């Protein structure tokens, strides 16, 4: 792990704090060392993609499109909510409609993820219902069961 030292940092409202000082060049070397070969090297990534392309019930190109798209579109939806909650953006019909459009994009990528894995979207939802019914006996949310899951409950 990269070397760390501490430096004093003055914070006028709370006195003196100790904050770690990290050499970012050493940290960069550390990050490279703990990153997979397929992440560090395009040739290794292509080789891994070719391996995955031969797997049954997997369309790796479509899965990658879906994964990146879900993260991106989910982020766009989150951005609207963040601005409403933390930055005073109004909840109005324009922003509501914007969220509707982002939800549509999320579903589009979700359907592509189902397609990439060879799943019927209805079966995915049915599995989700089964999982939640098992997690929450009685059919109601309970923080205890949310935090203390049975073995195998993902």
PDB file of C-alpha atoms in Angstrom:
ATOM      1  CA  UNK A   1       0.000   0.000   0.000  1.00  0.00           C
ATOM      2  CA  UNK A   2       1.323   3.487  -0.760  1.00  0.00           C
ATOM      3  CA  UNK A   3       3.103   5.303   2.044  1.00  0.00           C
ATOM      4  CA  UNK A   4       0.991   7.712   4.041  1.00  0.00           C
ATOM      5  CA  UNK A   5       1.969  10.566   6.243  1.00  0.00           C
ATOM      6  CA  UNK A   6      -0.201  12.989   8.112  1.00  0.00           C
ATOM      7  CA  UNK A   7      -0.201  16.734   7.799  1.00  0.00           C
ATOM      8  CA  UNK A   8      -1.955  19.296   9.904  1.00  0.00           C
ATOM      9  CA  UNK A   9      -4.830  21.000   8.243  1.00  0.00           C
ATOM     10  CA  UNK A  10      -6.481  23.982   9.790  1.00  0.00           C
ATOM     11  CA  UNK A  11     -10.252  24.053   9.779  1.00  0.00           C
ATOM     12  CA  UNK A  12     -11.415  27.337  11.310  1.00  0.00           C
ATOM     13  CA  UNK A  13     -14.742  26.011  12.542  1.00  0.00           C
ATOM     14  CA  UNK A  14     -13.433  22.799  14.144  1.00  0.00           C
ATOM     15  CA  UNK A  15      -9.842  23.429  15.159  1.00  0.00           C
ATOM     16  CA  UNK A  16      -6.924  21.365  13.841  1.00  0.00           C
ATOM     17  CA  UNK A  17      -7.547  18.095  11.975  1.00  0.00           C
ATOM     18  CA  UNK A  18      -5.088  15.408  10.962  1.00  0.00           C
ATOM     19  CA  UNK A  19      -5.554  14.412   7.309  1.00  0.00           C
ATOM     20  CA  UNK A  20      -3.638  11.726   5.432  1.00  0.00           C
ATOM     21  CA  UNK A  21      -1.243  12.880   2.735  1.00  0.00           C
ATOM     22  CA  UNK A  22      -0.873  10.273   0.020  1.00  0.00           C
ATOM     23  CA  UNK A  23       1.661  10.310  -2.809  1.00  0.00           C
ATOM     24  CA  UNK A  24      -0.698   9.998  -5.781  1.00  0.00           C
ATOM     25  CA  UNK A  25       2.063   8.695  -8.072  1.00  0.00           C
ATOM     26  CA  UNK A  26       2.699   5.799  -5.680  1.00  0.00           C
ATOM     27  CA  UNK A  27      -1.047   5.301  -5.355  1.00  0.00           C
ATOM     28  CA  UNK A  28      -1.308   5.134  -9.152  1.00  0.00           C
ATOM     29  CA  UNK A  29       1.293   2.337  -9.170  1.00  0.00           C
ATOM     30  CA  UNK A  30      -0.630   0.557  -6.407  1.00  0.00           C
ATOM     31  CA  UNK A  31      -3.905   0.830  -8.347  1.00  0.00           C
ATOM     32  CA  UNK A  32      -2.277  -0.594 -11.470  1.00  0.00           C
ATOM     33  CA  UNK A  33      -0.896  -3.526  -9.467  1.00  0.00           C
ATOM     34  CA  UNK A  34      -4.323  -4.441  -8.049  1.00  0.00           C
ATOM     35  CA  UNK A  35      -6.182  -4.051 -11.360  1.00  0.00           C
ATOM     36  CA  UNK A  36      -6.868  -7.090 -13.535  1.00  0.00           C
ATOM     37  CA  UNK A  37      -4.932  -7.735 -16.717  1.00  0.00           C
ATOM     38  CA  UNK A  38      -8.126  -7.415 -18.779  1.00  0.00           C
ATOM     39  CA  UNK A  39      -8.673  -3.948 -17.304  1.00  0.00           C
ATOM     40  CA  UNK A  40      -5.079  -2.795 -17.843  1.00  0.00           C
ATOM     41  CA  UNK A  41      -4.510  -4.224 -21.316  1.00  0.00           C
ATOM     42  CA  UNK A  42      -6.735  -4.007 -24.397  1.00  0.00           C
ATOM     43  CA  UNK A  43      -5.360  -7.222 -25.907  1.00  0.00           C
ATOM     44  CA  UNK A  44      -6.126  -9.122 -22.696  1.00  0.00           C
ATOM     45  CA  UNK A  45      -9.621  -7.594 -22.624  1.00  0.00           C
ATOM     46  CA  UNK A  46     -10.266  -8.632 -26.231  1.00  0.00           C
ATOM     47  CA  UNK A  47      -9.052 -12.148 -25.448  1.00  0.00           C
ATOM     48  CA  UNK A  48     -11.448 -12.312 -22.460  1.00  0.00           C
ATOM     49  CA  UNK A  49     -14.321 -10.967 -24.565  1.00  0.00           C
ATOM     50  CA  UNK A  50     -13.638 -13.677 -27.160  1.00  0.00           C
ATOM     51  CA  UNK A  51     -13.713 -16.321 -24.416  1.00  0.00           C
ATOM     52  CA  UNK A  52     -17.017 -14.981 -23.106  1.00  0.00           C
ATOM     53  CA  UNK A  53     -18.414 -14.756 -26.625  1.00  0.00           C
ATOM     54  CA  UNK A  54     -18.321 -18.569 -26.771  1.00  0.00           C
ATOM     55  CA  UNK A  55     -20.438 -19.000 -23.628  1.00  0.00           C
ATOM     56  CA  UNK A  56     -23.971 -20.326 -24.122  1.00  0.00           C
ATOM     57  CA  UNK A  57     -26.799 -18.009 -23.062  1.00  0.00           C
ATOM     58  CA  UNK A  58     -24.558 -14.955 -23.271  1.00  0.00           C
ATOM     59  CA  UNK A  59     -24.338 -12.174 -25.829  1.00  0.00           C
ATOM     60  CA  UNK A  60     -21.356 -10.315 -24.378  1.00  0.00           C
ATOM     61  CA  UNK A  61     -21.653  -7.308 -26.701  1.00  0.00           C
ATOM     62  CA  UNK A  62     -25.274  -6.806 -25.742  1.00  0.00           C
ATOM     63  CA  UNK A  63     -24.486  -7.395 -22.051  1.00  0.00           C
ATOM     64  CA  UNK A  64     -21.773  -4.729 -22.113  1.00  0.00           C
ATOM     65  CA  UNK A  65     -24.131  -2.312 -23.863  1.00  0.00           C
ATOM     66  CA  UNK A  66     -26.771  -3.026 -21.229  1.00  0.00           C
ATOM     67  CA  UNK A  67     -24.389  -2.720 -18.268  1.00  0.00           C
ATOM     68  CA  UNK A  68     -22.897   0.580 -19.375  1.00  0.00           C
ATOM     69  CA  UNK A  69     -26.320   1.891 -20.424  1.00  0.00           C
ATOM     70  CA  UNK A  70     -27.970   0.962 -17.119  1.00  0.00           C
ATOM     71  CA  UNK A  71     -25.251   2.705 -15.161  1.00  0.00           C
ATOM     72  CA  UNK A  72     -25.383   5.773 -17.398  1.00  0.00           C
ATOM     73  CA  UNK A  73     -29.146   6.140 -17.549  1.00  0.00           C
ATOM     74  CA  UNK A  74     -29.503   5.363 -13.842  1.00  0.00           C
ATOM     75  CA  UNK A  75     -27.009   8.153 -13.226  1.00  0.00           C
ATOM     76  CA  UNK A  76     -29.036  10.545 -15.372  1.00  0.00           C
ATOM     77  CA  UNK A  77     -32.182   9.685 -13.376  1.00  0.00           C
ATOM     78  CA  UNK A  78     -30.247  10.091 -10.107  1.00  0.00           C
ATOM     79  CA  UNK A  79     -28.954  13.478 -11.251  1.00  0.00           C
ATOM     80  CA  UNK A  80     -32.506  14.826 -11.542  1.00  0.00           C
ATOM     81  CA  UNK A  81     -33.451  13.508  -8.103  1.00  0.00           C
ATOM     82  CA  UNK A  82     -30.200  14.845  -6.589  1.00  0.00           C
ATOM     83  CA  UNK A  83     -30.869  18.314  -7.944  1.00  0.00           C
ATOM     84  CA  UNK A  84     -34.471  18.279  -6.654  1.00  0.00           C
ATOM     85  CA  UNK A  85     -33.522  17.089  -3.180  1.00  0.00           C
ATOM     86  CA  UNK A  86     -30.217  18.868  -2.589  1.00  0.00           C
ATOM     87  CA  UNK A  87     -30.105  21.816  -4.977  1.00  0.00           C
ATOM     88  CA  UNK A  88     -33.649  23.188  -5.024  1.00  0.00           C
ATOM     89  CA  UNK A  89     -34.654  22.002  -8.493  1.00  0.00           C
ATOM     90  CA  UNK A  90     -38.461  22.089  -8.576  1.00  0.00           C
ATOM     91  CA  UNK A  91     -40.642  19.023  -8.876  1.00  0.00           C
ATOM     92  CA  UNK A  92     -42.740  20.093 -11.814  1.00  0.00           C
ATOM     93  CA  UNK A  93     -44.224  18.463 -14.896  1.00  0.00           C
ATOM     94  CA  UNK A  94     -41.105  19.161 -16.968  1.00  0.00           C
ATOM     95  CA  UNK A  95     -38.828  17.358 -14.489  1.00  0.00           C
ATOM     96  CA  UNK A  96     -41.381  14.613 -13.919  1.00  0.00           C
ATOM     97  CA  UNK A  97     -41.507  14.051 -17.689  1.00  0.00           C
ATOM     98  CA  UNK A  98     -37.688  14.076 -17.833  1.00  0.00           C
ATOM     99  CA  UNK A  99     -37.628  11.310 -15.200  1.00  0.00           C
ATOM    100  CA  UNK A 100     -40.230   9.378 -17.209  1.00  0.00           C
ATOM    101  CA  UNK A 101     -37.964   9.501 -20.256  1.00  0.00           C
ATOM    102  CA  UNK A 102     -34.944   8.353 -18.243  1.00  0.00           C
ATOM    103  CA  UNK A 103     -36.982   5.475 -16.773  1.00  0.00           C
ATOM    104  CA  UNK A 104     -37.842   4.455 -20.329  1.00  0.00           C
ATOM    105  CA  UNK A 105     -34.149   4.432 -21.202  1.00  0.00           C
ATOM    106  CA  UNK A 106     -33.416   2.332 -18.095  1.00  0.00           C
ATOM    107  CA  UNK A 107     -36.053  -0.215 -19.126  1.00  0.00           C
ATOM    108  CA  UNK A 108     -34.654  -0.288 -22.669  1.00  0.00           C
ATOM    109  CA  UNK A 109     -31.209  -1.244 -21.329  1.00  0.00           C
ATOM    110  CA  UNK A 110     -32.730  -3.645 -18.785  1.00  0.00           C
ATOM    111  CA  UNK A 111     -34.554  -5.490 -21.588  1.00  0.00           C
ATOM    112  CA  UNK A 112     -31.255  -5.683 -23.478  1.00  0.00           C
ATOM    113  CA  UNK A 113     -29.620  -7.198 -20.372  1.00  0.00           C
ATOM    114  CA  UNK A 114     -32.389  -9.825 -20.295  1.00  0.00           C
ATOM    115  CA  UNK A 115     -31.827 -10.496 -23.998  1.00  0.00           C
ATOM    116  CA  UNK A 116     -28.047 -10.719 -23.506  1.00  0.00           C
ATOM    117  CA  UNK A 117     -28.509 -13.407 -20.840  1.00  0.00           C
ATOM    118  CA  UNK A 118     -31.316 -15.259 -22.616  1.00  0.00           C
ATOM    119  CA  UNK A 119     -33.903 -14.457 -19.942  1.00  0.00           C
ATOM    120  CA  UNK A 120     -37.590 -13.781 -20.433  1.00  0.00           C
ATOM    121  CA  UNK A 121     -38.150 -10.424 -18.657  1.00  0.00           C
ATOM    122  CA  UNK A 122     -41.323 -11.812 -17.064  1.00  0.00           C
ATOM    123  CA  UNK A 123     -39.286 -14.627 -15.499  1.00  0.00           C
ATOM    124  CA  UNK A 124     -36.807 -12.082 -14.117  1.00  0.00           C
ATOM    125  CA  UNK A 125     -39.627 -10.164 -12.425  1.00  0.00           C
ATOM    126  CA  UNK A 126     -41.173 -13.406 -11.141  1.00  0.00           C
ATOM    127  CA  UNK A 127     -37.797 -14.364  -9.614  1.00  0.00           C
ATOM    128  CA  UNK A 128     -37.595 -10.938  -7.978  1.00  0.00           C
ATOM    129  CA  UNK A 129     -41.046 -11.419  -6.430  1.00  0.00           C
ATOM    130  CA  UNK A 130     -40.040 -14.871  -5.165  1.00  0.00           C
ATOM    131  CA  UNK A 131     -36.852 -13.446  -3.632  1.00  0.00           C
ATOM    132  CA  UNK A 132     -38.685 -10.588  -1.895  1.00  0.00           C
ATOM    133  CA  UNK A 133     -41.473 -12.845  -0.610  1.00  0.00           C
ATOM    134  CA  UNK A 134     -38.819 -15.096   0.928  1.00  0.00           C
ATOM    135  CA  UNK A 135     -36.905 -12.134   2.386  1.00  0.00           C
ATOM    136  CA  UNK A 136     -39.950 -10.452   3.923  1.00  0.00           C
ATOM    137  CA  UNK A 137     -42.252 -13.009   5.545  1.00  0.00           C
ATOM    138  CA  UNK A 138     -45.728 -11.556   5.790  1.00  0.00           C
ATOM    139  CA  UNK A 139     -45.229  -9.457   2.673  1.00  0.00           C
ATOM    140  CA  UNK A 140     -44.122  -6.237   4.404  1.00  0.00           C
ATOM    141  CA  UNK A 141     -40.761  -4.491   4.608  1.00  0.00           C
ATOM    142  CA  UNK A 142     -38.845  -5.099   7.789  1.00  0.00           C
ATOM    143  CA  UNK A 143     -35.454  -3.460   8.398  1.00  0.00           C
ATOM    144  CA  UNK A 144     -34.298  -6.508  10.360  1.00  0.00           C
ATOM    145  CA  UNK A 145     -34.777  -8.852   7.391  1.00  0.00           C
ATOM    146  CA  UNK A 146     -33.306  -6.258   5.055  1.00  0.00           C
ATOM    147  CA  UNK A 147     -30.061  -6.229   7.048  1.00  0.00           C
ATOM    148  CA  UNK A 148     -30.047  -9.888   8.199  1.00  0.00           C
ATOM    149  CA  UNK A 149     -30.543 -11.970   5.096  1.00  0.00           C
ATOM    150  CA  UNK A 150     -30.693 -15.731   4.796  1.00  0.00           C
ATOM    151  CA  UNK A 151     -27.705 -17.520   3.311  1.00  0.00           C
ATOM    152  CA  UNK A 152     -27.893 -17.313  -0.479  1.00  0.00           C
ATOM    153  CA  UNK A 153     -30.151 -14.235  -0.494  1.00  0.00           C
ATOM    154  CA  UNK A 154     -28.372 -11.951  -2.898  1.00  0.00           C
TER     155      UNK A 154
END
